[in-house]
Amino acid sequence: MKLSTRARYGTRALLDIALHWGGEPVLMKDIARRQHISLPYLQHIIAPLIESGILKSTRGVGGGVWLAEDPDEIKLSEIVLLLEGSIAPVECINRPEVCNRAESCATRDIWCELNIAMETVLESTTLRDLVEQQKIKSKSGDLMYQI
C-alpha cells in the first residue's frame, strides 16, 4: 500500500509549517521551495487543509499560512484521512458488502490487522512528534527542514 503524493507532500508541508509554530505566517512559496513541491500543487494540497480548519491563512503583505491549533493537537490520522481518504489496503475492510466472501475470508482478517496497525501509528503520532523527530534529524545534517 502506498500513500499518494497528496498525503505525503501535505504531511511534509504541515511539518514545515509546524517547525515555524508560534512565529509569523509561513509563505507558500517558501514551503514549496524548501519541500521541492511546485507552488500550484502545494496550493492544491493546502486548500482542503484550510477548509477543514487545520490551517489558517491570510493574503497580502505579511500573509501566509499557519496552524490553527497546537501541533500536539493535530494527529497524522486526521491529515492522512483528509488528504488520502481511507488507507484500508482493500475495499472490503470499510465496505464488506462489496465481497460475498468478506465474513469467511482469512486474507481479509490479515488486511484488517494491517489496517488497524497503520491506523494505530497514525492516530498516535502528532505533528509535534514529527517536529521533534525532524529536529533530531536536522542535527545530523538534513538541511531540507532546517529553518
Short mmCIF file of C-alpha atoms in Angstrom, two decimals:
data_model
loop_
_atom_site.label_atom_id
_atom_site.label_comp_id
_atom_site.label_asym_id
_atom_site.label_seq_id
_atom_site.Cartn_x
_atom_site.Cartn_y
_atom_site.Cartn_z
CA MET A 1 0.00 0.00 0.00
CA LYS A 2 1.35 3.38 -0.99
CA LEU A 3 0.21 6.79 0.09
CA SER A 4 -0.37 9.29 -2.69
CA THR A 5 1.88 12.28 -3.22
CA ARG A 6 -1.02 14.39 -1.96
CA ALA A 7 -0.82 12.79 1.50
CA ARG A 8 2.97 12.65 1.57
CA TYR A 9 3.52 16.22 0.37
CA GLY A 10 0.69 17.51 2.54
CA THR A 11 2.29 15.96 5.62
CA ARG A 12 5.68 17.42 4.67
CA ALA A 13 4.12 20.86 4.18
CA LEU A 14 2.39 20.67 7.55
CA LEU A 15 5.65 19.61 9.19
CA ASP A 16 7.34 22.61 7.58
CA ILE A 17 4.61 24.90 8.94
CA ALA A 18 4.76 23.23 12.37
CA LEU A 19 8.51 23.91 12.52
CA HIS A 20 7.55 27.60 12.41
CA TRP A 21 4.82 27.27 15.07
CA GLY A 22 4.39 30.42 17.11
CA GLY A 23 6.09 32.67 14.60
CA GLU A 24 4.91 34.63 11.61
CA PRO A 25 2.71 33.09 8.93
CA VAL A 26 4.71 30.90 6.55
CA LEU A 27 4.80 31.90 2.90
CA MET A 28 3.60 29.22 0.49
CA LYS A 29 6.47 29.96 -1.89
CA ASP A 30 8.95 29.27 0.94
CA ILE A 31 7.29 25.95 1.78
CA ALA A 32 7.29 25.00 -1.91
CA ARG A 33 10.99 25.86 -2.22
CA ARG A 34 12.06 24.03 0.94
CA GLN A 35 9.96 20.95 0.18
CA HIS A 36 10.66 20.84 -3.57
CA ILE A 37 6.94 20.95 -4.37
CA SER A 38 5.59 23.07 -7.21
CA LEU A 39 3.69 26.07 -5.88
CA PRO A 40 0.48 25.26 -7.83
CA TYR A 41 0.45 21.69 -6.50
CA LEU A 42 1.16 22.90 -2.96
CA GLN A 43 -1.76 25.35 -3.22
CA HIS A 44 -3.96 22.45 -4.35
CA ILE A 45 -2.90 20.42 -1.29
CA ILE A 46 -3.17 23.31 1.18
CA ALA A 47 -6.71 24.31 0.15
CA PRO A 48 -8.50 21.37 1.89
CA LEU A 49 -6.30 21.85 4.97
CA ILE A 50 -7.54 25.43 5.21
CA GLU A 51 -11.15 24.42 4.51
CA SER A 52 -11.01 21.74 7.23
CA GLY A 53 -9.64 24.21 9.80
CA ILE A 54 -6.23 22.57 10.25
CA LEU A 55 -4.62 25.67 8.74
CA LYS A 56 -5.48 29.33 8.68
CA SER A 57 -4.37 31.74 6.01
CA THR A 58 -4.20 35.39 5.16
CA ARG A 59 -3.30 37.20 1.97
CA GLY A 60 -1.25 40.27 1.32
CA VAL A 61 1.83 41.68 2.98
CA GLY A 62 2.68 39.55 6.00
CA GLY A 63 0.30 36.88 4.74
CA GLY A 64 0.81 33.16 4.62
CA VAL A 65 -0.41 30.04 6.37
CA TRP A 66 -0.15 28.82 9.94
CA LEU A 67 -1.50 26.00 12.10
CA ALA A 68 -4.93 26.69 13.54
CA GLU A 69 -4.04 24.75 16.69
CA ASP A 70 -1.03 23.46 18.58
CA PRO A 71 0.98 20.75 16.80
CA ASP A 72 0.25 18.50 19.81
CA GLU A 73 -3.42 18.51 18.81
CA ILE A 74 -3.00 17.55 15.15
CA LYS A 75 -2.74 13.81 14.55
CA LEU A 76 -1.37 12.27 11.39
CA SER A 77 -4.54 10.19 11.14
CA GLU A 78 -6.53 13.42 10.66
CA ILE A 79 -4.16 14.67 7.97
CA VAL A 80 -3.99 11.42 6.02
CA LEU A 81 -7.74 10.84 6.19
CA LEU A 82 -8.38 14.35 4.90
CA LEU A 83 -5.85 14.18 2.06
CA GLU A 84 -5.94 10.49 1.21
CA GLY A 85 -9.25 9.14 2.40
CA SER A 86 -9.29 5.64 3.80
CA ILE A 87 -5.94 3.88 3.91
CA ALA A 88 -7.51 0.43 4.12
CA PRO A 89 -5.43 -1.87 1.90
CA VAL A 90 -8.56 -3.49 0.41
CA GLU A 91 -12.04 -2.12 -0.17
CA CYS A 92 -13.83 -4.87 1.76
CA ILE A 93 -12.44 -3.60 5.08
CA ASN A 94 -14.61 -0.48 5.03
CA ARG A 95 -17.34 -1.97 2.86
CA PRO A 96 -17.71 -5.73 3.49
CA GLU A 97 -20.83 -5.76 1.33
CA VAL A 98 -18.68 -5.44 -1.82
CA CYS A 99 -17.43 -9.00 -1.38
CA ASN A 100 -19.63 -12.01 -0.80
CA ARG A 101 -16.73 -13.76 0.97
CA ALA A 102 -15.90 -10.99 3.44
CA GLU A 103 -17.20 -12.81 6.51
CA SER A 104 -15.44 -16.11 5.72
CA CYS A 105 -12.20 -14.79 4.20
CA ALA A 106 -8.97 -15.48 6.09
CA THR A 107 -7.00 -13.00 3.98
CA ARG A 108 -9.42 -10.21 4.87
CA ASP A 109 -8.56 -10.83 8.52
CA ILE A 110 -4.88 -10.10 7.75
CA TRP A 111 -5.79 -6.95 5.81
CA CYS A 112 -7.89 -5.82 8.79
CA GLU A 113 -4.94 -6.35 11.15
CA LEU A 114 -2.70 -4.39 8.78
CA ASN A 115 -5.26 -1.58 8.63
CA ILE A 116 -5.52 -1.45 12.43
CA ALA A 117 -1.73 -1.29 12.75
CA MET A 118 -1.47 1.59 10.27
CA GLU A 119 -4.34 3.48 11.89
CA THR A 120 -2.78 2.98 15.33
CA VAL A 121 0.53 4.51 14.22
CA LEU A 122 -1.16 7.45 12.52
CA GLU A 123 -3.54 8.04 15.44
CA SER A 124 -0.72 8.01 17.99
CA THR A 125 1.56 10.39 16.05
CA THR A 126 1.12 14.16 16.19
CA LEU A 127 2.75 16.96 14.26
CA ARG A 128 4.67 17.75 17.46
CA ASP A 129 6.14 14.23 17.33
CA LEU A 130 7.27 14.85 13.76
CA VAL A 131 8.74 18.24 14.71
CA GLU A 132 10.80 16.64 17.48
CA GLN A 133 11.94 13.83 15.20
CA GLN A 134 12.86 16.34 12.48
CA LYS A 135 14.89 18.44 14.91
CA ILE A 136 16.94 15.35 15.78
CA LYS A 137 17.44 14.53 12.09
CA SER A 138 18.35 18.14 11.26
CA LYS A 139 21.17 18.00 13.78
CA SER A 140 22.59 15.11 11.80
CA GLY A 141 22.73 17.16 8.60
CA ASP A 142 19.33 17.05 6.90
CA LEU A 143 19.19 20.59 5.53
CA MET A 144 15.73 20.26 3.93
CA TYR A 145 13.97 21.24 7.15
CA GLN A 146 16.50 23.49 8.81
CA ILE A 147 15.00 26.88 9.46
#
